[in-house]
Amino acid sequence: MANVIVVGAQWGDEGKGKVTDLLSEKAHMVVRYQGGANAGHTVIVGGETYKLHLVPSGILYPNVACVVGAGTVIDPAKLLGEIAMLQQRGIDVSRLRIALGAHVTMPYHRLLDKAEELRRGGNAIGTTGLGIGPTYTDKANRSGFRLGDLLDGPSFKTRLAEILELKNLILTRIYDVPALDLEAVYAEYVAYGEQLKPYLDNTALVVHEAIARRANVLFEGAQGTLLDIDQGTYPFVTSSHPVAGGACVGSGIGPTAIDRVIGVAKAYTTRVGGGPFPTELTDALGEELRRVGAEFGTTTGRARRCGWFDAVVGRLAARVNGLDCLAITKLDVLDALPELKICTSYKRRDTGEVLTEFPMDAAVLEQCEPQYETVPGWQASTAECRRFEELPANAQAYLKRIARILQVPISIIAVGPGREQTIVVEDPIHGPKRALVGGTGALLL
Ligand code: GDP
Ligand code: IMO
Ligand code: MG
């Protein structure tokens, strides 16, 4: 029995979908705990590509129960569309349980997300435009709707009338956006409630019962550590808690139930949307990484910004998530490069100070220049490697260096998007727990 959190260790899109799918083979349940359809998790099995936004990446295994916890935000049309897509492709979705307490993205949330981004102009966050921030805003403001609310028509309508009155004032008077019609929104969302009813449940209890049965439960993070609203590069973050701690809050279980935390990181770094990115490459090399890594958003199709591996970011992720081990993905994307850089610290332009820990102050971060260690590339294909020893010597050295700098062992290496294009160095679910060996380095590659 082991309950494992899979968390993004960078700015999202690290390959959490692929890693969760891989680990699902040994899992009984996979739980999404935060975020919404802003997530885009790609799973490729037998040449078939699945792009999942709200449904956990364990859904492709017929015996794995899938849970969407109360910490998520749900756009019902998107969720129903995803369920229909999976059904059409022959996937049984009756194993899906969705939290009655998950908050609902309403049409005004999407409109406000886009209108607020327009108003921010040059300071736009570069959100996915799916209403994520405004949905979490209303949740925190106690003016949101939960999925369970859609099932009680009369009281839903009364509250919707009150809330929509204010939202329409904001839309029309501040943003010059046409008002929404109460009857139309009500009818649409009551219908969603009816369609989602068979899936709705007290999911905190469902997860608790699985843990009590000593099932293997995987918690699939969305977004990444640096997009966390508290630990990330605020305000250029999402509105939820992607970090490992979010798994407990968002799925309604206690921290003592967690056995392992696996951080997923690319062998380089990407970021989509605005905000600081110290190791970003804005030159031809950045373009090359984007082309070879097919770095275009799974949800929005936007080009992802690309740069070198940032060990300062990695150290932050190791610390705030309590990482036991790492899954390093997309190693193959670096195959052709003659040399590689790893950012080991930042140097402040204004004071000359060298920082090894990621600064939380945006003004300080702005002053930071990455300090690099240059290592030789391997200029050979890794895509067919299935054991660590089969990797070119310089690729092995690159990975070992990352593990040593972060003081976190690497348990999984991905060398291509397919499920089989993976090297499992050590069983991340049942292997030794790093915290128990005191991080002596004995487990490092
Ligand atoms: P997620 O949001 O963390 O699940 O990641 P995304 O699915 O948004 O983005 C990761 C992209 O990289 C997807 O297109 C994956 O198919 C792809 N991918 C994952 N692992 C590898 C890998 O090791 N090599 C290559 N070339 N692609 C990978
Ligand atoms: P997965 O789960 C990468 C980014 C957006 C934007 C910021 C806020 O696939 O890793 P939001 O719509 O959440 O308010 O946007 O967060 N963002 C992601 N970037 N991967 C994601 O999810 C993301 N979800 C949101 O680009 O910068
Ligand atoms: Mg993604």
mmCIF file with all atom_site columns, N, CA and C and ligand atoms in Angstrom, residues 8 12-19 39-44 49-52 57 220-223 264 266 268 292-299 304 328-333 413-418 421, ligand 1:
data_model
loop_
_atom_site.group_PDB
_atom_site.id
_atom_site.type_symbol
_atom_site.label_atom_id
_atom_site.label_alt_id
_atom_site.label_comp_id
_atom_site.label_asym_id
_atom_site.label_entity_id
_atom_site.label_seq_id
_atom_site.pdbx_PDB_ins_code
_atom_site.Cartn_x
_atom_site.Cartn_y
_atom_site.Cartn_z
_atom_site.occupancy
_atom_site.B_iso_or_equiv
_atom_site.pdbx_formal_charge
_atom_site.auth_seq_id
_atom_site.auth_comp_id
_atom_site.auth_asym_id
_atom_site.auth_atom_id
_atom_site.pdbx_PDB_model_num
ATOM   1   N N   . GLY A 1 8   ? 3.908  18.699 -10.195 1.00 0.00 ? 8   GLY A N   1
ATOM   2   C CA  . GLY A 1 8   ? 4.734  19.420 -11.165 1.00 0.00 ? 8   GLY A CA  1
ATOM   3   C C   . GLY A 1 8   ? 5.795  20.217 -10.434 1.00 0.00 ? 8   GLY A C   1
ATOM   4   N N   . GLY A 1 12  ? 4.457  23.834 -14.809 1.00 0.00 ? 12  GLY A N   1
ATOM   5   C CA  . GLY A 1 12  ? 3.405  23.081 -15.482 1.00 0.00 ? 12  GLY A CA  1
ATOM   6   C C   . GLY A 1 12  ? 3.902  22.410 -16.742 1.00 0.00 ? 12  GLY A C   1
ATOM   7   N N   . ASP A 1 13  ? 3.101  21.489 -17.278 1.00 0.00 ? 13  ASP A N   1
ATOM   8   C CA  . ASP A 1 13  ? 3.400  20.767 -18.520 1.00 0.00 ? 13  ASP A CA  1
ATOM   9   C C   . ASP A 1 13  ? 4.686  19.947 -18.429 1.00 0.00 ? 13  ASP A C   1
ATOM   10  N N   . GLU A 1 14  ? 5.010  19.481 -17.259 1.00 0.00 ? 14  GLU A N   1
ATOM   11  C CA  . GLU A 1 14  ? 6.250  18.722 -17.057 1.00 0.00 ? 14  GLU A CA  1
ATOM   12  C C   . GLU A 1 14  ? 6.151  17.295 -17.566 1.00 0.00 ? 14  GLU A C   1
ATOM   13  N N   . GLY A 1 15  ? 4.904  16.854 -17.834 1.00 0.00 ? 15  GLY A N   1
ATOM   14  C CA  . GLY A 1 15  ? 4.697  15.454 -18.228 1.00 0.00 ? 15  GLY A CA  1
ATOM   15  C C   . GLY A 1 15  ? 4.022  14.669 -17.113 1.00 0.00 ? 15  GLY A C   1
ATOM   16  N N   . LYS A 1 16  ? 3.224  15.386 -16.296 1.00 0.00 ? 16  LYS A N   1
ATOM   17  C CA  . LYS A 1 16  ? 2.526  14.732 -15.178 1.00 0.00 ? 16  LYS A CA  1
ATOM   18  C C   . LYS A 1 16  ? 1.550  13.677 -15.678 1.00 0.00 ? 16  LYS A C   1
ATOM   19  N N   . GLY A 1 17  ? 0.902  13.970 -16.832 1.00 0.00 ? 17  GLY A N   1
ATOM   20  C CA  . GLY A 1 17  ? -0.053 13.014 -17.400 1.00 0.00 ? 17  GLY A CA  1
ATOM   21  C C   . GLY A 1 17  ? 0.643  11.708 -17.737 1.00 0.00 ? 17  GLY A C   1
ATOM   22  N N   . LYS A 1 18  ? 1.783  11.815 -18.412 1.00 0.00 ? 18  LYS A N   1
ATOM   23  C CA  . LYS A 1 18  ? 2.527  10.608 -18.803 1.00 0.00 ? 18  LYS A CA  1
ATOM   24  C C   . LYS A 1 18  ? 2.972  9.820  -17.565 1.00 0.00 ? 18  LYS A C   1
ATOM   25  N N   . VAL A 1 19  ? 3.507  10.521 -16.557 1.00 0.00 ? 19  VAL A N   1
ATOM   26  C CA  . VAL A 1 19  ? 4.016  9.844  -15.354 1.00 0.00 ? 19  VAL A CA  1
ATOM   27  C C   . VAL A 1 19  ? 2.855  9.229  -14.561 1.00 0.00 ? 19  VAL A C   1
ATOM   28  N N   . ALA A 1 39  ? -5.703 22.654 -16.928 1.00 0.00 ? 39  ALA A N   1
ATOM   29  C CA  . ALA A 1 39  ? -4.737 21.561 -17.062 1.00 0.00 ? 39  ALA A CA  1
ATOM   30  C C   . ALA A 1 39  ? -4.933 20.879 -18.412 1.00 0.00 ? 39  ALA A C   1
ATOM   31  N N   . GLY A 1 40  ? -3.834 20.455 -18.990 1.00 0.00 ? 40  GLY A N   1
ATOM   32  C CA  . GLY A 1 40  ? -3.904 19.655 -20.219 1.00 0.00 ? 40  GLY A CA  1
ATOM   33  C C   . GLY A 1 40  ? -2.865 18.569 -20.066 1.00 0.00 ? 40  GLY A C   1
ATOM   34  N N   . HIS A 1 41  ? -3.298 17.357 -19.781 1.00 0.00 ? 41  HIS A N   1
ATOM   35  C CA  . HIS A 1 41  ? -2.373 16.258 -19.520 1.00 0.00 ? 41  HIS A CA  1
ATOM   36  C C   . HIS A 1 41  ? -2.426 15.265 -20.681 1.00 0.00 ? 41  HIS A C   1
ATOM   37  N N   . THR A 1 42  ? -1.277 15.074 -21.307 1.00 0.00 ? 42  THR A N   1
ATOM   38  C CA  . THR A 1 42  ? -1.234 14.220 -22.494 1.00 0.00 ? 42  THR A CA  1
ATOM   39  C C   . THR A 1 42  ? -0.773 12.819 -22.118 1.00 0.00 ? 42  THR A C   1
ATOM   40  N N   . VAL A 1 43  ? -1.543 11.842 -22.584 1.00 0.00 ? 43  VAL A N   1
ATOM   41  C CA  . VAL A 1 43  ? -1.155 10.443 -22.375 1.00 0.00 ? 43  VAL A CA  1
ATOM   42  C C   . VAL A 1 43  ? -1.167 9.775  -23.746 1.00 0.00 ? 43  VAL A C   1
ATOM   43  N N   . ILE A 1 44  ? -0.062 9.126  -24.083 1.00 0.00 ? 44  ILE A N   1
ATOM   44  C CA  . ILE A 1 44  ? 0.012  8.457  -25.386 1.00 0.00 ? 44  ILE A CA  1
ATOM   45  C C   . ILE A 1 44  ? 0.241  6.971  -25.148 1.00 0.00 ? 44  ILE A C   1
ATOM   46  N N   . THR A 1 49  ? -3.410 9.200  -28.824 1.00 0.00 ? 49  THR A N   1
ATOM   47  C CA  . THR A 1 49  ? -3.156 10.341 -27.939 1.00 0.00 ? 49  THR A CA  1
ATOM   48  C C   . THR A 1 49  ? -4.438 10.753 -27.213 1.00 0.00 ? 49  THR A C   1
ATOM   49  N N   . TYR A 1 50  ? -4.347 10.883 -25.905 1.00 0.00 ? 50  TYR A N   1
ATOM   50  C CA  . TYR A 1 50  ? -5.464 11.366 -25.098 1.00 0.00 ? 50  TYR A CA  1
ATOM   51  C C   . TYR A 1 50  ? -5.048 12.661 -24.432 1.00 0.00 ? 50  TYR A C   1
ATOM   52  N N   . LYS A 1 51  ? -5.864 13.697 -24.620 1.00 0.00 ? 51  LYS A N   1
ATOM   53  C CA  . LYS A 1 51  ? -5.588 14.970 -23.940 1.00 0.00 ? 51  LYS A CA  1
ATOM   54  C C   . LYS A 1 51  ? -6.643 15.140 -22.857 1.00 0.00 ? 51  LYS A C   1
ATOM   55  N N   . LEU A 1 52  ? -6.203 15.035 -21.625 1.00 0.00 ? 52  LEU A N   1
ATOM   56  C CA  . LEU A 1 52  ? -7.143 15.072 -20.504 1.00 0.00 ? 52  LEU A CA  1
ATOM   57  C C   . LEU A 1 52  ? -7.039 16.407 -19.777 1.00 0.00 ? 52  LEU A C   1
ATOM   58  N N   . SER A 1 57  ? -5.620 11.033 -15.153 1.00 0.00 ? 57  SER A N   1
ATOM   59  C CA  . SER A 1 57  ? -4.913 10.277 -16.195 1.00 0.00 ? 57  SER A CA  1
ATOM   60  C C   . SER A 1 57  ? -4.900 8.768  -15.948 1.00 0.00 ? 57  SER A C   1
ATOM   61  N N   . GLU A 1 220 ? -2.876 13.223 -8.563  1.00 0.00 ? 220 GLU A N   1
ATOM   62  C CA  . GLU A 1 220 ? -2.312 13.807 -9.783  1.00 0.00 ? 220 GLU A CA  1
ATOM   63  C C   . GLU A 1 220 ? -2.404 15.328 -9.735  1.00 0.00 ? 220 GLU A C   1
ATOM   64  N N   . GLY A 1 221 ? -1.267 15.965 -9.516  1.00 0.00 ? 221 GLY A N   1
ATOM   65  C CA  . GLY A 1 221 ? -1.253 17.417 -9.490  1.00 0.00 ? 221 GLY A CA  1
ATOM   66  C C   . GLY A 1 221 ? -1.502 17.995 -10.880 1.00 0.00 ? 221 GLY A C   1
ATOM   67  N N   . ALA A 1 222 ? -2.068 19.186 -10.896 1.00 0.00 ? 222 ALA A N   1
ATOM   68  C CA  . ALA A 1 222 ? -2.168 19.948 -12.146 1.00 0.00 ? 222 ALA A CA  1
ATOM   69  C C   . ALA A 1 222 ? -1.302 21.198 -11.977 1.00 0.00 ? 222 ALA A C   1
ATOM   70  N N   . GLN A 1 223 ? -0.991 21.860 -13.085 1.00 0.00 ? 223 GLN A N   1
ATOM   71  C CA  . GLN A 1 223 ? -0.070 23.017 -13.074 1.00 0.00 ? 223 GLN A CA  1
ATOM   72  C C   . GLN A 1 223 ? 1.257  22.597 -12.416 1.00 0.00 ? 223 GLN A C   1
ATOM   73  N N   . VAL A 1 264 ? 7.720  15.922 -10.868 1.00 0.00 ? 264 VAL A N   1
ATOM   74  C CA  . VAL A 1 264 ? 7.960  15.735 -12.303 1.00 0.00 ? 264 VAL A CA  1
ATOM   75  C C   . VAL A 1 264 ? 8.592  17.022 -12.848 1.00 0.00 ? 264 VAL A C   1
ATOM   76  N N   . LYS A 1 266 ? 10.849 18.594 -16.407 1.00 0.00 ? 266 LYS A N   1
ATOM   77  C CA  . LYS A 1 266 ? 11.485 18.377 -17.706 1.00 0.00 ? 266 LYS A CA  1
ATOM   78  C C   . LYS A 1 266 ? 12.997 18.463 -17.540 1.00 0.00 ? 266 LYS A C   1
ATOM   79  N N   . TYR A 1 268 ? 14.712 20.232 -19.179 1.00 0.00 ? 268 TYR A N   1
ATOM   80  C CA  . TYR A 1 268 ? 14.969 21.660 -19.390 1.00 0.00 ? 268 TYR A CA  1
ATOM   81  C C   . TYR A 1 268 ? 13.788 22.370 -18.723 1.00 0.00 ? 268 TYR A C   1
ATOM   82  N N   . VAL A 1 292 ? 11.766 20.928 -31.293 1.00 0.00 ? 292 VAL A N   1
ATOM   83  C CA  . VAL A 1 292 ? 12.069 19.511 -31.029 1.00 0.00 ? 292 VAL A CA  1
ATOM   84  C C   . VAL A 1 292 ? 11.143 18.966 -29.933 1.00 0.00 ? 292 VAL A C   1
ATOM   85  N N   . GLY A 1 293 ? 10.862 19.790 -28.914 1.00 0.00 ? 293 GLY A N   1
ATOM   86  C CA  . GLY A 1 293 ? 10.019 19.340 -27.811 1.00 0.00 ? 293 GLY A CA  1
ATOM   87  C C   . GLY A 1 293 ? 8.532  19.503 -28.083 1.00 0.00 ? 293 GLY A C   1
ATOM   88  N N   . ALA A 1 294 ? 8.174  20.006 -29.285 1.00 0.00 ? 294 ALA A N   1
ATOM   89  C CA  . ALA A 1 294 ? 6.770  20.281 -29.635 1.00 0.00 ? 294 ALA A CA  1
ATOM   90  C C   . ALA A 1 294 ? 6.105  21.054 -28.494 1.00 0.00 ? 294 ALA A C   1
ATOM   91  N N   . GLU A 1 295 ? 6.741  22.143 -28.098 1.00 0.00 ? 295 GLU A N   1
ATOM   92  C CA  . GLU A 1 295 ? 6.290  22.890 -26.927 1.00 0.00 ? 295 GLU A CA  1
ATOM   93  C C   . GLU A 1 295 ? 5.179  23.879 -27.275 1.00 0.00 ? 295 GLU A C   1
ATOM   94  N N   . PHE A 1 296 ? 4.005  23.309 -27.461 1.00 0.00 ? 296 PHE A N   1
ATOM   95  C CA  . PHE A 1 296 ? 2.807  24.108 -27.696 1.00 0.00 ? 296 PHE A CA  1
ATOM   96  C C   . PHE A 1 296 ? 1.738  23.596 -26.730 1.00 0.00 ? 296 PHE A C   1
ATOM   97  N N   . GLY A 1 297 ? 1.043  24.522 -26.075 1.00 0.00 ? 297 GLY A N   1
ATOM   98  C CA  . GLY A 1 297 ? 0.132  24.158 -24.986 1.00 0.00 ? 297 GLY A CA  1
ATOM   99  C C   . GLY A 1 297 ? -0.911 23.119 -25.366 1.00 0.00 ? 297 GLY A C   1
ATOM   100 N N   . THR A 1 298 ? -1.141 22.171 -24.443 1.00 0.00 ? 298 THR A N   1
ATOM   101 C CA  . THR A 1 298 ? -2.144 21.119 -24.642 1.00 0.00 ? 298 THR A CA  1
ATOM   102 C C   . THR A 1 298 ? -3.555 21.703 -24.566 1.00 0.00 ? 298 THR A C   1
ATOM   103 N N   . THR A 1 299 ? -3.733 22.761 -23.780 1.00 0.00 ? 299 THR A N   1
ATOM   104 C CA  . THR A 1 299 ? -5.066 23.338 -23.586 1.00 0.00 ? 299 THR A CA  1
ATOM   105 C C   . THR A 1 299 ? -5.324 24.505 -24.532 1.00 0.00 ? 299 THR A C   1
ATOM   106 N N   . ARG A 1 304 ? 5.052  27.532 -25.950 1.00 0.00 ? 304 ARG A N   1
ATOM   107 C CA  . ARG A 1 304 ? 5.628  27.600 -24.609 1.00 0.00 ? 304 ARG A CA  1
ATOM   108 C C   . ARG A 1 304 ? 7.009  28.240 -24.689 1.00 0.00 ? 304 ARG A C   1
ATOM   109 N N   . ILE A 1 328 ? 12.254 12.702 -14.370 1.00 0.00 ? 328 ILE A N   1
ATOM   110 C CA  . ILE A 1 328 ? 12.766 13.681 -15.337 1.00 0.00 ? 328 ILE A CA  1
ATOM   111 C C   . ILE A 1 328 ? 12.272 13.275 -16.726 1.00 0.00 ? 328 ILE A C   1
ATOM   112 N N   . THR A 1 329 ? 11.564 14.201 -17.372 1.00 0.00 ? 329 THR A N   1
ATOM   113 C CA  . THR A 1 329 ? 10.957 13.889 -18.670 1.00 0.00 ? 329 THR A CA  1
ATOM   114 C C   . THR A 1 329 ? 11.673 14.627 -19.805 1.00 0.00 ? 329 THR A C   1
ATOM   115 N N   . LYS A 1 330 ? 11.399 14.176 -21.011 1.00 0.00 ? 330 LYS A N   1
ATOM   116 C CA  . LYS A 1 330 ? 11.837 14.852 -22.237 1.00 0.00 ? 330 LYS A CA  1
ATOM   117 C C   . LYS A 1 330 ? 13.368 14.941 -22.376 1.00 0.00 ? 330 LYS A C   1
ATOM   118 N N   . LEU A 1 331 ? 14.057 13.952 -21.826 1.00 0.00 ? 331 LEU A N   1
ATOM   119 C CA  . LEU A 1 331 ? 15.503 13.918 -21.974 1.00 0.00 ? 331 LEU A CA  1
ATOM   120 C C   . LEU A 1 331 ? 15.880 13.895 -23.459 1.00 0.00 ? 331 LEU A C   1
ATOM   121 N N   . ASP A 1 332 ? 15.077 13.162 -24.241 1.00 0.00 ? 332 ASP A N   1
ATOM   122 C CA  . ASP A 1 332 ? 15.343 12.998 -25.677 1.00 0.00 ? 332 ASP A CA  1
ATOM   123 C C   . ASP A 1 332 ? 15.381 14.330 -26.424 1.00 0.00 ? 332 ASP A C   1
ATOM   124 N N   . VAL A 1 333 ? 14.700 15.332 -25.906 1.00 0.00 ? 333 VAL A N   1
ATOM   125 C CA  . VAL A 1 333 ? 14.633 16.630 -26.600 1.00 0.00 ? 333 VAL A CA  1
ATOM   126 C C   . VAL A 1 333 ? 16.020 17.280 -26.642 1.00 0.00 ? 333 VAL A C   1
ATOM   127 N N   . ILE A 1 413 ? 12.882 8.213  -15.755 1.00 0.00 ? 413 ILE A N   1
ATOM   128 C CA  . ILE A 1 413 ? 13.406 9.071  -16.826 1.00 0.00 ? 413 ILE A CA  1
ATOM   129 C C   . ILE A 1 413 ? 12.546 8.810  -18.062 1.00 0.00 ? 413 ILE A C   1
ATOM   130 N N   . ALA A 1 414 ? 12.003 9.876  -18.643 1.00 0.00 ? 414 ALA A N   1
ATOM   131 C CA  . ALA A 1 414 ? 11.197 9.701  -19.857 1.00 0.00 ? 414 ALA A CA  1
ATOM   132 C C   . ALA A 1 414 ? 12.026 10.122 -21.065 1.00 0.00 ? 414 ALA A C   1
ATOM   133 N N   . VAL A 1 415 ? 12.017 9.269  -22.090 1.00 0.00 ? 415 VAL A N   1
ATOM   134 C CA  . VAL A 1 415 ? 12.823 9.533  -23.294 1.00 0.00 ? 415 VAL A CA  1
ATOM   135 C C   . VAL A 1 415 ? 11.948 9.618  -24.544 1.00 0.00 ? 415 VAL A C   1
ATOM   136 N N   . GLY A 1 416 ? 10.666 9.872  -24.332 1.00 0.00 ? 416 GLY A N   1
ATOM   137 C CA  . GLY A 1 416 ? 9.729  10.018 -25.444 1.00 0.00 ? 416 GLY A CA  1
ATOM   138 C C   . GLY A 1 416 ? 8.329  10.089 -24.870 1.00 0.00 ? 416 GLY A C   1
ATOM   139 N N   . PRO A 1 417 ? 7.347  10.517 -25.680 1.00 0.00 ? 417 PRO A N   1
ATOM   140 C CA  . PRO A 1 417 ? 5.997  10.723 -25.142 1.00 0.00 ? 417 PRO A CA  1
ATOM   141 C C   . PRO A 1 417 ? 5.213  9.434  -24.868 1.00 0.00 ? 417 PRO A C   1
ATOM   142 N N   . GLY A 1 418 ? 5.575  8.329  -25.500 1.00 0.00 ? 418 GLY A N   1
ATOM   143 C CA  . GLY A 1 418 ? 4.804  7.083  -25.353 1.00 0.00 ? 418 GLY A CA  1
ATOM   144 C C   . GLY A 1 418 ? 5.001  6.454  -23.985 1.00 0.00 ? 418 GLY A C   1
ATOM   145 N N   . GLN A 1 421 ? 8.189  4.585  -23.548 1.00 0.00 ? 421 GLN A N   1
ATOM   146 C CA  . GLN A 1 421 ? 9.468  5.309  -23.668 1.00 0.00 ? 421 GLN A CA  1
ATOM   147 C C   . GLN A 1 421 ? 9.907  5.862  -22.307 1.00 0.00 ? 421 GLN A C   1
HETATM 148 P P1  . GDP B 2 .   ? 1.394  17.761 -18.191 1.00 0.00 ? 1   GDP B P1  1
HETATM 149 O O1  . GDP B 2 .   ? 0.468  18.921 -18.246 1.00 0.00 ? 1   GDP B O1  1
HETATM 150 O O2  . GDP B 2 .   ? 2.393  17.881 -17.086 1.00 0.00 ? 1   GDP B O2  1
HETATM 151 O O3  . GDP B 2 .   ? 0.687  16.432 -18.146 1.00 0.00 ? 1   GDP B O3  1
HETATM 152 O O4  . GDP B 2 .   ? 2.229  17.805 -19.551 1.00 0.00 ? 1   GDP B O4  1
HETATM 153 P P2  . GDP B 2 .   ? 1.633  18.073 -21.034 1.00 0.00 ? 1   GDP B P2  1
HETATM 154 O O5  . GDP B 2 .   ? 0.959  16.845 -21.484 1.00 0.00 ? 1   GDP B O5  1
HETATM 155 O O6  . GDP B 2 .   ? 0.876  19.337 -21.091 1.00 0.00 ? 1   GDP B O6  1
HETATM 156 O O7  . GDP B 2 .   ? 2.966  18.344 -21.819 1.00 0.00 ? 1   GDP B O7  1
HETATM 157 C C1  . GDP B 2 .   ? 3.964  17.400 -21.912 1.00 0.00 ? 1   GDP B C1  1
HETATM 158 C C2  . GDP B 2 .   ? 4.169  17.075 -23.396 1.00 0.00 ? 1   GDP B C2  1
HETATM 159 O O8  . GDP B 2 .   ? 5.380  16.367 -23.551 1.00 0.00 ? 1   GDP B O8  1
HETATM 160 C C3  . GDP B 2 .   ? 3.097  16.162 -23.957 1.00 0.00 ? 1   GDP B C3  1
HETATM 161 O O9  . GDP B 2 .   ? 2.905  16.478 -25.303 1.00 0.00 ? 1   GDP B O9  1
HETATM 162 C C4  . GDP B 2 .   ? 3.700  14.773 -23.801 1.00 0.00 ? 1   GDP B C4  1
HETATM 163 O O10 . GDP B 2 .   ? 3.207  13.845 -24.759 1.00 0.00 ? 1   GDP B O10 1
HETATM 164 C C5  . GDP B 2 .   ? 5.142  15.070 -24.067 1.00 0.00 ? 1   GDP B C5  1
HETATM 165 N N1  . GDP B 2 .   ? 6.103  14.224 -23.376 1.00 0.00 ? 1   GDP B N1  1
HETATM 166 C C6  . GDP B 2 .   ? 6.040  13.710 -22.108 1.00 0.00 ? 1   GDP B C6  1
HETATM 167 N N2  . GDP B 2 .   ? 7.179  13.056 -21.816 1.00 0.00 ? 1   GDP B N2  1
HETATM 168 C C7  . GDP B 2 .   ? 7.981  13.162 -22.906 1.00 0.00 ? 1   GDP B C7  1
HETATM 169 C C8  . GDP B 2 .   ? 9.302  12.732 -23.202 1.00 0.00 ? 1   GDP B C8  1
HETATM 170 O O11 . GDP B 2 .   ? 9.996  12.131 -22.394 1.00 0.00 ? 1   GDP B O11 1
HETATM 171 N N3  . GDP B 2 .   ? 9.795  13.056 -24.444 1.00 0.00 ? 1   GDP B N3  1
HETATM 172 C C9  . GDP B 2 .   ? 9.072  13.750 -25.366 1.00 0.00 ? 1   GDP B C9  1
HETATM 173 N N4  . GDP B 2 .   ? 9.636  14.027 -26.530 1.00 0.00 ? 1   GDP B N4  1
HETATM 174 N N5  . GDP B 2 .   ? 7.827  14.172 -25.114 1.00 0.00 ? 1   GDP B N5  1
HETATM 175 C C10 . GDP B 2 .   ? 7.293  13.886 -23.893 1.00 0.00 ? 1   GDP B C10 1
#
